[in-house]
PDB file of C-alpha atoms in Angstrom:
ATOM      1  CA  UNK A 142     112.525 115.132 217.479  1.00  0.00           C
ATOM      2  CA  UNK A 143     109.760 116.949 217.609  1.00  0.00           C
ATOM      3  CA  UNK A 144     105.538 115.893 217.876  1.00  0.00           C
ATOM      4  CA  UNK A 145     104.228 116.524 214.620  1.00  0.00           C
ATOM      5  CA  UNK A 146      99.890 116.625 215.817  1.00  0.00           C
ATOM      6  CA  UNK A 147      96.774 118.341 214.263  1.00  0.00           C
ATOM      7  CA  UNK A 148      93.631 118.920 215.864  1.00  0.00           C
ATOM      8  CA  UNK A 149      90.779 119.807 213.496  1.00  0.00           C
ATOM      9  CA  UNK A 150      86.625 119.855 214.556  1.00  0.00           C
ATOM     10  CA  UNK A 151      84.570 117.932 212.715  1.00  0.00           C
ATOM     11  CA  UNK A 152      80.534 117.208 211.916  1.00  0.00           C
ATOM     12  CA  UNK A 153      79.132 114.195 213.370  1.00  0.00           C
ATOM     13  CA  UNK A 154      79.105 113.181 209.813  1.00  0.00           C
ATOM     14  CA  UNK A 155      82.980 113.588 209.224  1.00  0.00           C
ATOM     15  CA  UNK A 156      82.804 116.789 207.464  1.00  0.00           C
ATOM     16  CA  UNK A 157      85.453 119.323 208.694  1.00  0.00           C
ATOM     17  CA  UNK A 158      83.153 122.271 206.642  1.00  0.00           C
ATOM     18  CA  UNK A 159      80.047 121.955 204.729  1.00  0.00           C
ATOM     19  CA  UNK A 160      79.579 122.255 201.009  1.00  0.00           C
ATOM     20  CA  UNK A 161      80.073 124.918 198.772  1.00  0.00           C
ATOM     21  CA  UNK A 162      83.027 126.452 200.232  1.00  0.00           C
ATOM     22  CA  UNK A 163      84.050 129.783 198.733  1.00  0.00           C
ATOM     23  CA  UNK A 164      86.061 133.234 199.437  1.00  0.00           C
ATOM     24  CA  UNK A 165      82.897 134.573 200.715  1.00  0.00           C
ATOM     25  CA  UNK A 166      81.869 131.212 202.970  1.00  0.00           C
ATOM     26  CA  UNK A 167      85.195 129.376 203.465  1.00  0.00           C
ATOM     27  CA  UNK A 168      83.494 126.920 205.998  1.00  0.00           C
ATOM     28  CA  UNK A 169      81.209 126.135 203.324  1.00  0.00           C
ATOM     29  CA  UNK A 170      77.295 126.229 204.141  1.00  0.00           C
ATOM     30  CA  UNK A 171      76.949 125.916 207.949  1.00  0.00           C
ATOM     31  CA  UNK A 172      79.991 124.837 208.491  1.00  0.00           C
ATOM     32  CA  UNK A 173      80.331 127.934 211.063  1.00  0.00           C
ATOM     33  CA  UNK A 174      78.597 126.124 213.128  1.00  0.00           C
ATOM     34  CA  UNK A 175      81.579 123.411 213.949  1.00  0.00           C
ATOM     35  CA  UNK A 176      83.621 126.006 215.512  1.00  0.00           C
ATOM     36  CA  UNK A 177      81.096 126.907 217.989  1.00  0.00           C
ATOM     37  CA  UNK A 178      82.983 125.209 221.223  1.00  0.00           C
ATOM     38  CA  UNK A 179      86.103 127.200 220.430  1.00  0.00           C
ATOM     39  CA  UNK A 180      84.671 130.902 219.610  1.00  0.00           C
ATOM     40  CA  UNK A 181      82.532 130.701 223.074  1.00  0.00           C
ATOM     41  CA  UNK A 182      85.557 130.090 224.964  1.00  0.00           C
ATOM     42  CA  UNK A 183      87.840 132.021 227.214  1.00  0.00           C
ATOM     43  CA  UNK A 184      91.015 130.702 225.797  1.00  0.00           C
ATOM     44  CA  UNK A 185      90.037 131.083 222.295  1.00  0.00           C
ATOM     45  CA  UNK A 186      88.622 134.537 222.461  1.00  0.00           C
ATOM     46  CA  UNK A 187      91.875 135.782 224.439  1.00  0.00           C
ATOM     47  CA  UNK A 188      93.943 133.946 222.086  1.00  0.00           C
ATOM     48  CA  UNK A 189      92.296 136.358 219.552  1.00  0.00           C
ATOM     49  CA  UNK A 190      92.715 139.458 221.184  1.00  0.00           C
ATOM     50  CA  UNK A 191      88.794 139.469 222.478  1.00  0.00           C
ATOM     51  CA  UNK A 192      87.215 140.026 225.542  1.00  0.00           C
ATOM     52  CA  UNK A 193      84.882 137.571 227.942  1.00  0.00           C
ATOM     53  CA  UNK A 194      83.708 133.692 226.900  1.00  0.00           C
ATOM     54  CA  UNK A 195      83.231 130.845 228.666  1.00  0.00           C
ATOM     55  CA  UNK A 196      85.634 128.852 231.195  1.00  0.00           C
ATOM     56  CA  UNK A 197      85.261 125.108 231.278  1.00  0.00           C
ATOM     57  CA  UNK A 198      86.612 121.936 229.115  1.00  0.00           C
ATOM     58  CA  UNK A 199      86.185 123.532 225.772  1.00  0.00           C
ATOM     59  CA  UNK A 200      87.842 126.434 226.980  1.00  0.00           C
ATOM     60  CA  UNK A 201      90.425 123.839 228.790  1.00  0.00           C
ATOM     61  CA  UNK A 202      91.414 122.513 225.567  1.00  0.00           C
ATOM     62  CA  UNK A 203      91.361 125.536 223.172  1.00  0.00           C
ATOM     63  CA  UNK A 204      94.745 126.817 225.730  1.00  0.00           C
ATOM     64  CA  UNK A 205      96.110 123.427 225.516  1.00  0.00           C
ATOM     65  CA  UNK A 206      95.908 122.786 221.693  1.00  0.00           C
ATOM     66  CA  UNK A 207      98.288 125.398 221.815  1.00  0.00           C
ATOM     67  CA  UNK A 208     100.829 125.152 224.120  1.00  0.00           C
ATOM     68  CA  UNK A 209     104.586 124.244 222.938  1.00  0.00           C
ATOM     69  CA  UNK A 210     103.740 124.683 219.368  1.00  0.00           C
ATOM     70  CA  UNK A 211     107.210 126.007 217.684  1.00  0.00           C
ATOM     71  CA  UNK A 212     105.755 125.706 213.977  1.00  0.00           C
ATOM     72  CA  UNK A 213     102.257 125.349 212.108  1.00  0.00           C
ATOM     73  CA  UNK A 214     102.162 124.088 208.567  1.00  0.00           C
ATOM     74  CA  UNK A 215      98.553 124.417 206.973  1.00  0.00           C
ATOM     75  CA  UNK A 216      97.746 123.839 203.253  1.00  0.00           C
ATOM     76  CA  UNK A 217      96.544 126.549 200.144  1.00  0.00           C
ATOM     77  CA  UNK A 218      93.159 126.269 200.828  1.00  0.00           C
ATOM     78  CA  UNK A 219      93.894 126.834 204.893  1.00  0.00           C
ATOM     79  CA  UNK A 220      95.621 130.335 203.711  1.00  0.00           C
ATOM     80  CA  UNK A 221      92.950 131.360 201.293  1.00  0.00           C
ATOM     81  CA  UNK A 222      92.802 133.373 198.337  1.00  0.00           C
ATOM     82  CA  UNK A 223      91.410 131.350 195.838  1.00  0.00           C
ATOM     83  CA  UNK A 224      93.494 129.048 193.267  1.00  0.00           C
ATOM     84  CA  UNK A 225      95.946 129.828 190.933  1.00  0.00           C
ATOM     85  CA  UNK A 226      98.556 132.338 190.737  1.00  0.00           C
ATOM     86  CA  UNK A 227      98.630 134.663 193.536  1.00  0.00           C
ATOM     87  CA  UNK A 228      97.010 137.696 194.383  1.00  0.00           C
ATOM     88  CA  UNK A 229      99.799 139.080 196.036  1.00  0.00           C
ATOM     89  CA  UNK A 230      97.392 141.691 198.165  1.00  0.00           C
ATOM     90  CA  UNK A 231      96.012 138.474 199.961  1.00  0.00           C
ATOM     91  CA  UNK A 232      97.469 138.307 203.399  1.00  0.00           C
ATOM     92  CA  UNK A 233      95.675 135.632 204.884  1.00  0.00           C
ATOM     93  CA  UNK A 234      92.023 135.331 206.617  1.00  0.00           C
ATOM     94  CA  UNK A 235      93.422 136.814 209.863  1.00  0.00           C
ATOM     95  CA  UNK A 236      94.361 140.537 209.415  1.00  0.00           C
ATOM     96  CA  UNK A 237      97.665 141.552 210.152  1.00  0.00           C
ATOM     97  CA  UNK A 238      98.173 140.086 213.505  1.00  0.00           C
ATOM     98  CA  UNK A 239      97.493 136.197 212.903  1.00  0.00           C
ATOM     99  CA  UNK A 240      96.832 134.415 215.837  1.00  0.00           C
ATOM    100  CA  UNK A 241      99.819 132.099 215.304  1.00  0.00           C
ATOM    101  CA  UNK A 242     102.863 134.261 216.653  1.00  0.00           C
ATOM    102  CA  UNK A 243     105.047 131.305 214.917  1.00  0.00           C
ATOM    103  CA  UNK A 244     106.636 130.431 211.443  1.00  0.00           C
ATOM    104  CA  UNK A 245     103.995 129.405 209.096  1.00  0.00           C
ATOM    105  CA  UNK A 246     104.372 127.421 206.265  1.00  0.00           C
ATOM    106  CA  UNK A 247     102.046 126.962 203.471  1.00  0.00           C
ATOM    107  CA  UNK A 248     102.108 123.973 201.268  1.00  0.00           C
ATOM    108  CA  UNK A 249     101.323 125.476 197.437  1.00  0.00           C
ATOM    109  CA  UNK A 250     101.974 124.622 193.885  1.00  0.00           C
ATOM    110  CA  UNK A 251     102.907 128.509 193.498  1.00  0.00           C
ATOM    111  CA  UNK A 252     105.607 130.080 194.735  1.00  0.00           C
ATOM    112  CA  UNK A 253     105.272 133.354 197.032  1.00  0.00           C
ATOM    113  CA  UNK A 254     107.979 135.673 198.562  1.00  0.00           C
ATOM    114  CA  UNK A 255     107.647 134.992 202.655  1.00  0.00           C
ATOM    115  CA  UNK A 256     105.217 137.277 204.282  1.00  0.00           C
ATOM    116  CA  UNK A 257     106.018 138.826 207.424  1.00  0.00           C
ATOM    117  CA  UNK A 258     103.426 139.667 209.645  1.00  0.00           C
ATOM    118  CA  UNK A 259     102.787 141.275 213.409  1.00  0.00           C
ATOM    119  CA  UNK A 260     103.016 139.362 216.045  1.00  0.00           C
ATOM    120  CA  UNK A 261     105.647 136.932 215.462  1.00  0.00           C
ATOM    121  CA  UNK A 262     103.930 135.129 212.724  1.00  0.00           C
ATOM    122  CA  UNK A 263     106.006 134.443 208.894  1.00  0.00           C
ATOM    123  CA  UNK A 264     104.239 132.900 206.288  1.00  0.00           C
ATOM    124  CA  UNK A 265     106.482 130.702 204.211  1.00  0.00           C
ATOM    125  CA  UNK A 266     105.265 129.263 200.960  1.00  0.00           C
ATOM    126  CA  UNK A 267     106.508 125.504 200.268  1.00  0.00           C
ATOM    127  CA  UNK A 268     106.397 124.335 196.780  1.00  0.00           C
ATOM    128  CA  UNK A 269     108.460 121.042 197.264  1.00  0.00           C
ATOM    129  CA  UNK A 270     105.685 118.425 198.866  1.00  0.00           C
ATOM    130  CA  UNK A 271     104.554 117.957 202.378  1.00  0.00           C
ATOM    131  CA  UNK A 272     107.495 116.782 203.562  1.00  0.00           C
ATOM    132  CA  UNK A 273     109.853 119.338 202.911  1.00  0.00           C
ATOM    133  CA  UNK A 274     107.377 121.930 204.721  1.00  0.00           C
ATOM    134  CA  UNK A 275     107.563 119.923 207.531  1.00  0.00           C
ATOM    135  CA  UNK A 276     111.567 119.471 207.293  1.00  0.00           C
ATOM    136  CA  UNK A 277     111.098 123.468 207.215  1.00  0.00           C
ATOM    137  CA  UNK A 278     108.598 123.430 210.021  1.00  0.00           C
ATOM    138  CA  UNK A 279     110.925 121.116 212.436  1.00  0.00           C
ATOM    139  CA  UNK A 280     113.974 123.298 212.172  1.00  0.00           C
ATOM    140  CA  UNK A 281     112.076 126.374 212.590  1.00  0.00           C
ATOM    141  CA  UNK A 282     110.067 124.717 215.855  1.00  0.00           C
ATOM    142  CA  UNK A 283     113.557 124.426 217.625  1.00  0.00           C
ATOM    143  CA  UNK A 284     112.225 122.296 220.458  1.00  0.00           C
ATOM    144  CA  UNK A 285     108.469 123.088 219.809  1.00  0.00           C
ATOM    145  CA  UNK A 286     105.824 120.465 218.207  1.00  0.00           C
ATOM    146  CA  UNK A 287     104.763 121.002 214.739  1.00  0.00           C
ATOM    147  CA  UNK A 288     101.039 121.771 214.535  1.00  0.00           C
ATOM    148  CA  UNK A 289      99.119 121.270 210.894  1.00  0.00           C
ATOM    149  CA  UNK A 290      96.502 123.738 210.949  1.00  0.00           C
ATOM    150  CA  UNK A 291      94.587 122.454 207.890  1.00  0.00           C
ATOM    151  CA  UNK A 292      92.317 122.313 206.134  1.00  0.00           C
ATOM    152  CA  UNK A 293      91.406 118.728 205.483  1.00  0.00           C
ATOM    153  CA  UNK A 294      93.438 117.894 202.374  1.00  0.00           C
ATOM    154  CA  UNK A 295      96.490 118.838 204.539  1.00  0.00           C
ATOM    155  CA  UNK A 296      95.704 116.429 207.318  1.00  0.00           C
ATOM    156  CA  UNK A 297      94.818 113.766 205.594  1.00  0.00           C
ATOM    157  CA  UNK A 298      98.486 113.479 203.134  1.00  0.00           C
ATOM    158  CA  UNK A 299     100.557 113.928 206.294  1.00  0.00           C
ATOM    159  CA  UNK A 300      98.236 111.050 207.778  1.00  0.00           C
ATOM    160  CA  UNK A 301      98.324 109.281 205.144  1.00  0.00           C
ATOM    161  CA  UNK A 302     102.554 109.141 204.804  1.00  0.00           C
ATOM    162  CA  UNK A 303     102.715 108.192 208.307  1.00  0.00           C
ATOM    163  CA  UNK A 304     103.968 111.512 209.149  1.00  0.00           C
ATOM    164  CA  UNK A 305     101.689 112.910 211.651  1.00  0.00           C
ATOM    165  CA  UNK A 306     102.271 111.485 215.560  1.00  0.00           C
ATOM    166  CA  UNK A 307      98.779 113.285 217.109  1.00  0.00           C
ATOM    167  CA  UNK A 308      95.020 113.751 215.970  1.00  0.00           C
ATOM    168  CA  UNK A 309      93.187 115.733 218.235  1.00  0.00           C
ATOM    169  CA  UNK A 310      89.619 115.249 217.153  1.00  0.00           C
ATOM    170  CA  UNK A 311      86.504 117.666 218.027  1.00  0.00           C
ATOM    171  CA  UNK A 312      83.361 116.662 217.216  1.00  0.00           C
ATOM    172  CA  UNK A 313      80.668 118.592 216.962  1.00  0.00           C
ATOM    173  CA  UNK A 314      77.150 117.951 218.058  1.00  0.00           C
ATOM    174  CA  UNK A 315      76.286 118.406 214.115  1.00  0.00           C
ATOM    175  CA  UNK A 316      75.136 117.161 211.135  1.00  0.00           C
ATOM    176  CA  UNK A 317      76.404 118.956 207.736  1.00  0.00           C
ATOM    177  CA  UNK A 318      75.295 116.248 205.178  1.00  0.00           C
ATOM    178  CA  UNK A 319      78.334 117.018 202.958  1.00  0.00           C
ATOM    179  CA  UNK A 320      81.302 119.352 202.176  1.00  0.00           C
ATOM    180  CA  UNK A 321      84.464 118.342 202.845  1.00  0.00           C
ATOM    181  CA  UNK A 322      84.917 114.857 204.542  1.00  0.00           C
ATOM    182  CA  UNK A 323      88.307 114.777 206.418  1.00  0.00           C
ATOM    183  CA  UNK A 324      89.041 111.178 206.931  1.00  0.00           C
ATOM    184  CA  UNK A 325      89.247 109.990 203.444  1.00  0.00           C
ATOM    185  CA  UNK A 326      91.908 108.746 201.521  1.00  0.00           C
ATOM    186  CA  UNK A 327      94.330 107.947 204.664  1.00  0.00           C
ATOM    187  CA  UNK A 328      94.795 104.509 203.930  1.00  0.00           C
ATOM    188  CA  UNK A 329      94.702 102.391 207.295  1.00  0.00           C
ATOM    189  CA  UNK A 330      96.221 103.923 210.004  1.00  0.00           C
ATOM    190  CA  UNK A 331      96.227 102.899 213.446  1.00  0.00           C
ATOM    191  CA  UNK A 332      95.441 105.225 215.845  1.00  0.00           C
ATOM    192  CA  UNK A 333      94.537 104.916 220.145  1.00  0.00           C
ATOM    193  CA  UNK A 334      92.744 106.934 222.113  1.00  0.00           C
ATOM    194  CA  UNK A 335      94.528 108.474 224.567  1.00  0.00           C
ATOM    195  CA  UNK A 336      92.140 111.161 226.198  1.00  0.00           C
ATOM    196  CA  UNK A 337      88.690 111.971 225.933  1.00  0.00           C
ATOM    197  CA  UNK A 338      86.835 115.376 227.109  1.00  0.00           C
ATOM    198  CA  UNK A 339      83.332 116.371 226.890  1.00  0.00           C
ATOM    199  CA  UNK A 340      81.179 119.339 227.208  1.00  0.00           C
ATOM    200  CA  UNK A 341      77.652 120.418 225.872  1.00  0.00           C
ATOM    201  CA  UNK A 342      79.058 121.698 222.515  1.00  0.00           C
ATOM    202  CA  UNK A 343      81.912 119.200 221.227  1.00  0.00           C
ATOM    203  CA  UNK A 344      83.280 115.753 222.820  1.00  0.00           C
ATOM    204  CA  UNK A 345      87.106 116.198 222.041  1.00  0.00           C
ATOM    205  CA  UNK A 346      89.137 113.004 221.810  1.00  0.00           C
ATOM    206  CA  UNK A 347      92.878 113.070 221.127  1.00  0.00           C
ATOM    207  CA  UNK A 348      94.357 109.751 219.355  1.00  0.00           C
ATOM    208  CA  UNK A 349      97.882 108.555 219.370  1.00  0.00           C
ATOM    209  CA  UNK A 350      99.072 107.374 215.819  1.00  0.00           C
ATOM    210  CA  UNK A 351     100.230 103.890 216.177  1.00  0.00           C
ATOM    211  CA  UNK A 352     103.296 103.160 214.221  1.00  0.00           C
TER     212      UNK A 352
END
């Protein structure tokens, strides 16, 4: 069966983005500033059809966060485009050509015809729990891992229902004083470190959940 594993950056203060999140400033205030070790790499910069960045660990583990993902699931709030019903002419924060190239599929209360995109990338909207997005997500993945992409509410139910196997943590060199925390409400889990890797801008440490 396949991995199911997230990796997510977060504050030095737990916060995965800072406060006041909006359409406008959907890493809330400063939050931004988390993603630093990713947008000044290589990996992630050619990953997103740009030129130039950095080579070295962060740029080490942006390419390997990546590799043999078959599926992503991520949650409303990942997707965008505020609450409620849908606006049908929102297509995501990423422009037509997502950097996915994989099935997508968004966990929602509101249903939403699929939305194919360039690229290789299908959103699919899931309306029946976390669980049957990641049923969804497995069978799509073929013999790929299942990757949940976010945001932090997302993380922490499939962490919570014993569900996710990986949590790659990145932790930023910042303080954000409050947004949204990620490791809340996940009950007790056990998880082992496994690797650790540091650089000037994030110390990235990838746990093993214990069952």
């Amino acid at each position: 069966m396949s991995s199911v594993r997230c990796h997510i950056t977060i504050s030095l203060d737990g916060f995965a983005a800072g406060p006041n999140q909006s359409l406008e400033n959907p890493l809330g205030e400063g939050g931004e500033r988390l993603h630093e070790w990713a947008i000044e790499s290589e990996s992630w910069r050619s990953q997103h059809g740009q030129e130039g960045g950095e080579r070295g660990p962060d740029s080490a583990v942006a390419e390997q966060v990546v590799q043999n993902v078959g599926a992503y699931i991520m949650g409303r709030k990942m997707f965008g485009g505020g609450d409620g019903a849908w606006d049908e002419s929102w297509r995501g924060w990423w422009g037509e050509d997502p950097p996915f190239h994989a099935p997508v599929f968004v966990v929602t209360h509101h249903p939403r015809a699929p939305l194919e995109m360039q690229g290789g990338t299908t959103f699919t909207f899931v309306t029946d729990g976390i669980e049957a997005a990641l049923e969804q997500a497995r069978a799509a993945a073929g013999d790929g891992d299942v990757a949940i992409a976010g945001g932090a509410s997302t993380v922490q139910q499939y962490l919570a229902a014993g569900l996710l196997d990986e949590l790659y943590l990145h932790i930023a060199p910042v303080f954000l004083g409050a947004g949204e925390r990620l490791l809340e409400n996940v009950g007790d889990p056990t998880l082992e470190p496994v690797d650790v890797v540091a650089s000037s801008r994030a110390t990235h440490v990838r746990y093993r959940v214990v069952r």
